[in-house]
Amino acid sequence: MKELLTDLSALQAPEAIGALPWSRSDMSDALDEFAALYARRPILDNMGGMTSAHLFNFWFVLKSLKPSTVIESGVFQGQGTWLIENTVPEANIFCIDIDWSNLKYKSEHAQYVSSDFSKQNWNQIDKEKTLCFFDDHMNAFERLLLCREFGFKHIIFEDNYYPARQGDLYTLKQALAGVGYVPTRNLRYWASRVKGTRHDVPVKANLADARRIREVAEIYQELPPIFIPKVSRWNTSYSDLPTTQPLLTNISKPCYEVFAEEAEWYTWIAYVQLN
Ligand SMILES: C[S@@+](CC[C@H](N)C(=O)[O-])C[C@H]1O[C@@H](n2cnc3c(N)ncnc32)[C@H](O)[C@@H]1O
């Protein structure tokens, strides 16, 4: 396990728009309930997918918003689908991926869709009560604008990477910082499989994208890590990586050990509410 960050004095707050409709203590108070659910996860090795920090935040948003529909784009092995089913069992679930070869957990209640989010007809869905969850590593700024066109309001962007040239998608965190983006080979490969989108186009450093996000978002807030390791997965200090304060700095209960072990896999995750 990597050493944890306990002195938070050098941590800079990330960009934010508006306020979340819940408090940090609401989140900390929910950790034990989440730990009990996480202990029952069907996939123990979810490398390449979400681990506890991201699943906790996704779970907390699901529990708080209680959406009647959840659209999950980027399913991979299916751990996220399991979480949705176990948190909002009444919700309609749409699972989108363009490669099902890694799927391990398949829901009996979800609808599985094999073409891109942009190609679907979402007319029959109550947009106000839908949560869109993106972990498909497509350009998040493009996804945001598309969600607005469709009329969706509530969105989670997983893997909200920072700084420029880290991660394999153009993130809202990069857009808000105005740093632009150069597509990686990985992104070019995935983007080439979805025709008619602009996911593989390089983005020059600019302030226009940040302005546009501020125009359309009522809320943009990064959701907190549970723990932060002393050194990031890129072997840099977190003082250069604006990050929301972690919910915990020491392992006060045995059920939090797994959160500390998986702390290095936190790569930011943001909730957006569109106007
Ligand atoms: C990082 S994985 C998702 C991890 C998953 N959310 C989890 O936590 O286990 C990214 C997934 O996005 C999928 N993907 C790539 N392009 C996509 C697209 N345009 N629409 C939906 N999924 C896509 C890949 O096939 C891959 O399964």
mmCIF file of C-alpha atoms and ligand atoms in Angstrom, residues 43 46-51 54-55 58 72-81 96-100 102 113-117 133-138 143 158-159 168 190-191 193-194 199, ligand 1:
data_model
loop_
_atom_site.group_PDB
_atom_site.id
_atom_site.type_symbol
_atom_site.label_atom_id
_atom_site.label_comp_id
_atom_site.label_asym_id
_atom_site.label_seq_id
_atom_site.Cartn_x
_atom_site.Cartn_y
_atom_site.Cartn_z
ATOM 1 C CA ILE A 43 -15.518 -8.624 -9.529
ATOM 2 C CA ASN A 46 -11.374 -4.630 -11.740
ATOM 3 C CA MET A 47 -8.083 -3.170 -12.968
ATOM 4 C CA GLY A 48 -8.907 -0.991 -15.964
ATOM 5 C CA GLY A 49 -12.240 -0.178 -14.348
ATOM 6 C CA MET A 50 -13.443 1.577 -11.217
ATOM 7 C CA THR A 51 -12.265 0.694 -7.747
ATOM 8 C CA HIS A 54 -14.965 6.030 -7.909
ATOM 9 C CA LEU A 55 -17.595 3.431 -7.086
ATOM 10 C CA PHE A 58 -21.045 6.901 -8.150
ATOM 11 C CA GLU A 72 -23.925 3.771 -18.285
ATOM 12 C CA SER A 73 -21.557 4.357 -21.205
ATOM 13 C CA GLY A 74 -18.362 2.313 -20.840
ATOM 14 C CA VAL A 75 -19.303 -0.913 -19.063
ATOM 15 C CA PHE A 76 -16.111 -3.029 -19.345
ATOM 16 C CA GLN A 77 -16.487 -5.979 -16.904
ATOM 17 C CA GLY A 78 -19.808 -4.771 -15.495
ATOM 18 C CA GLN A 79 -18.927 -3.737 -11.931
ATOM 19 C CA GLY A 80 -20.669 -0.374 -12.444
ATOM 20 C CA THR A 81 -23.837 -2.108 -13.631
ATOM 21 C CA ILE A 96 -23.575 0.953 -23.622
ATOM 22 C CA ASP A 97 -20.257 -0.464 -24.795
ATOM 23 C CA ILE A 98 -18.749 -1.127 -28.194
ATOM 24 C CA ASP A 99 -16.696 -4.133 -27.067
ATOM 25 C CA TRP A 100 -18.305 -6.756 -24.821
ATOM 26 C CA ASN A 102 -14.485 -8.153 -21.109
ATOM 27 C CA VAL A 113 -26.655 -1.398 -26.350
ATOM 28 C CA SER A 114 -23.687 -1.719 -28.715
ATOM 29 C CA SER A 115 -23.628 1.608 -30.507
ATOM 30 C CA ASP A 116 -22.467 4.952 -29.245
ATOM 31 C CA PHE A 117 -24.507 7.162 -26.872
ATOM 32 C CA PHE A 133 -22.554 8.068 -16.408
ATOM 33 C CA PHE A 134 -19.585 8.275 -18.775
ATOM 34 C CA ASP A 135 -16.566 6.026 -18.412
ATOM 35 C CA ASP A 136 -16.152 5.415 -22.140
ATOM 36 C CA HIS A 137 -13.008 7.544 -22.463
ATOM 37 C CA MET A 138 -14.517 9.669 -25.190
ATOM 38 C CA ARG A 143 -20.243 14.448 -24.356
ATOM 39 C CA GLU A 158 -15.359 9.281 -14.563
ATOM 40 C CA ASP A 159 -11.574 9.597 -15.126
ATOM 41 C CA ASP A 168 -6.640 9.172 -22.665
ATOM 42 C CA TRP A 190 -11.572 3.785 -29.809
ATOM 43 C CA ALA A 191 -12.655 6.970 -31.565
ATOM 44 C CA ARG A 193 -14.722 2.795 -34.071
ATOM 45 C CA VAL A 194 -17.400 5.472 -33.661
ATOM 46 C CA HIS A 199 -13.343 12.433 -30.108
HETATM 47 C C1 LIG B 1 -12.365 2.177 -18.555
HETATM 48 S S1 LIG B 1 -13.397 1.024 -19.290
HETATM 49 C C2 LIG B 1 -14.881 1.210 -18.358
HETATM 50 C C3 LIG B 1 -14.771 0.746 -16.958
HETATM 51 C C4 LIG B 1 -16.067 0.464 -16.262
HETATM 52 N N1 LIG B 1 -16.872 1.646 -16.125
HETATM 53 C C5 LIG B 1 -15.753 -0.098 -14.886
HETATM 54 O O1 LIG B 1 -15.627 0.659 -13.960
HETATM 55 O O2 LIG B 1 -15.556 -1.296 -14.743
HETATM 56 C C6 LIG B 1 -13.782 1.799 -20.806
HETATM 57 C C7 LIG B 1 -14.813 1.065 -21.623
HETATM 58 O O3 LIG B 1 -15.309 1.960 -22.607
HETATM 59 C C8 LIG B 1 -15.631 1.205 -23.749
HETATM 60 N N2 LIG B 1 -15.836 2.120 -24.870
HETATM 61 C C9 LIG B 1 -14.951 2.604 -25.762
HETATM 62 N N3 LIG B 1 -15.566 3.427 -26.623
HETATM 63 C C10 LIG B 1 -16.869 3.475 -26.251
HETATM 64 C C11 LIG B 1 -18.012 4.165 -26.724
HETATM 65 N N4 LIG B 1 -17.951 4.992 -27.755
HETATM 66 N N5 LIG B 1 -19.198 3.987 -26.098
HETATM 67 C C12 LIG B 1 -19.285 3.159 -25.008
HETATM 68 N N6 LIG B 1 -18.233 2.484 -24.521
HETATM 69 C C13 LIG B 1 -17.045 2.641 -25.129
HETATM 70 C C14 LIG B 1 -14.497 0.200 -23.874
HETATM 71 O O4 LIG B 1 -14.894 -0.899 -24.660
HETATM 72 C C15 LIG B 1 -14.293 -0.150 -22.399
HETATM 73 O O5 LIG B 1 -15.062 -1.288 -22.036
#
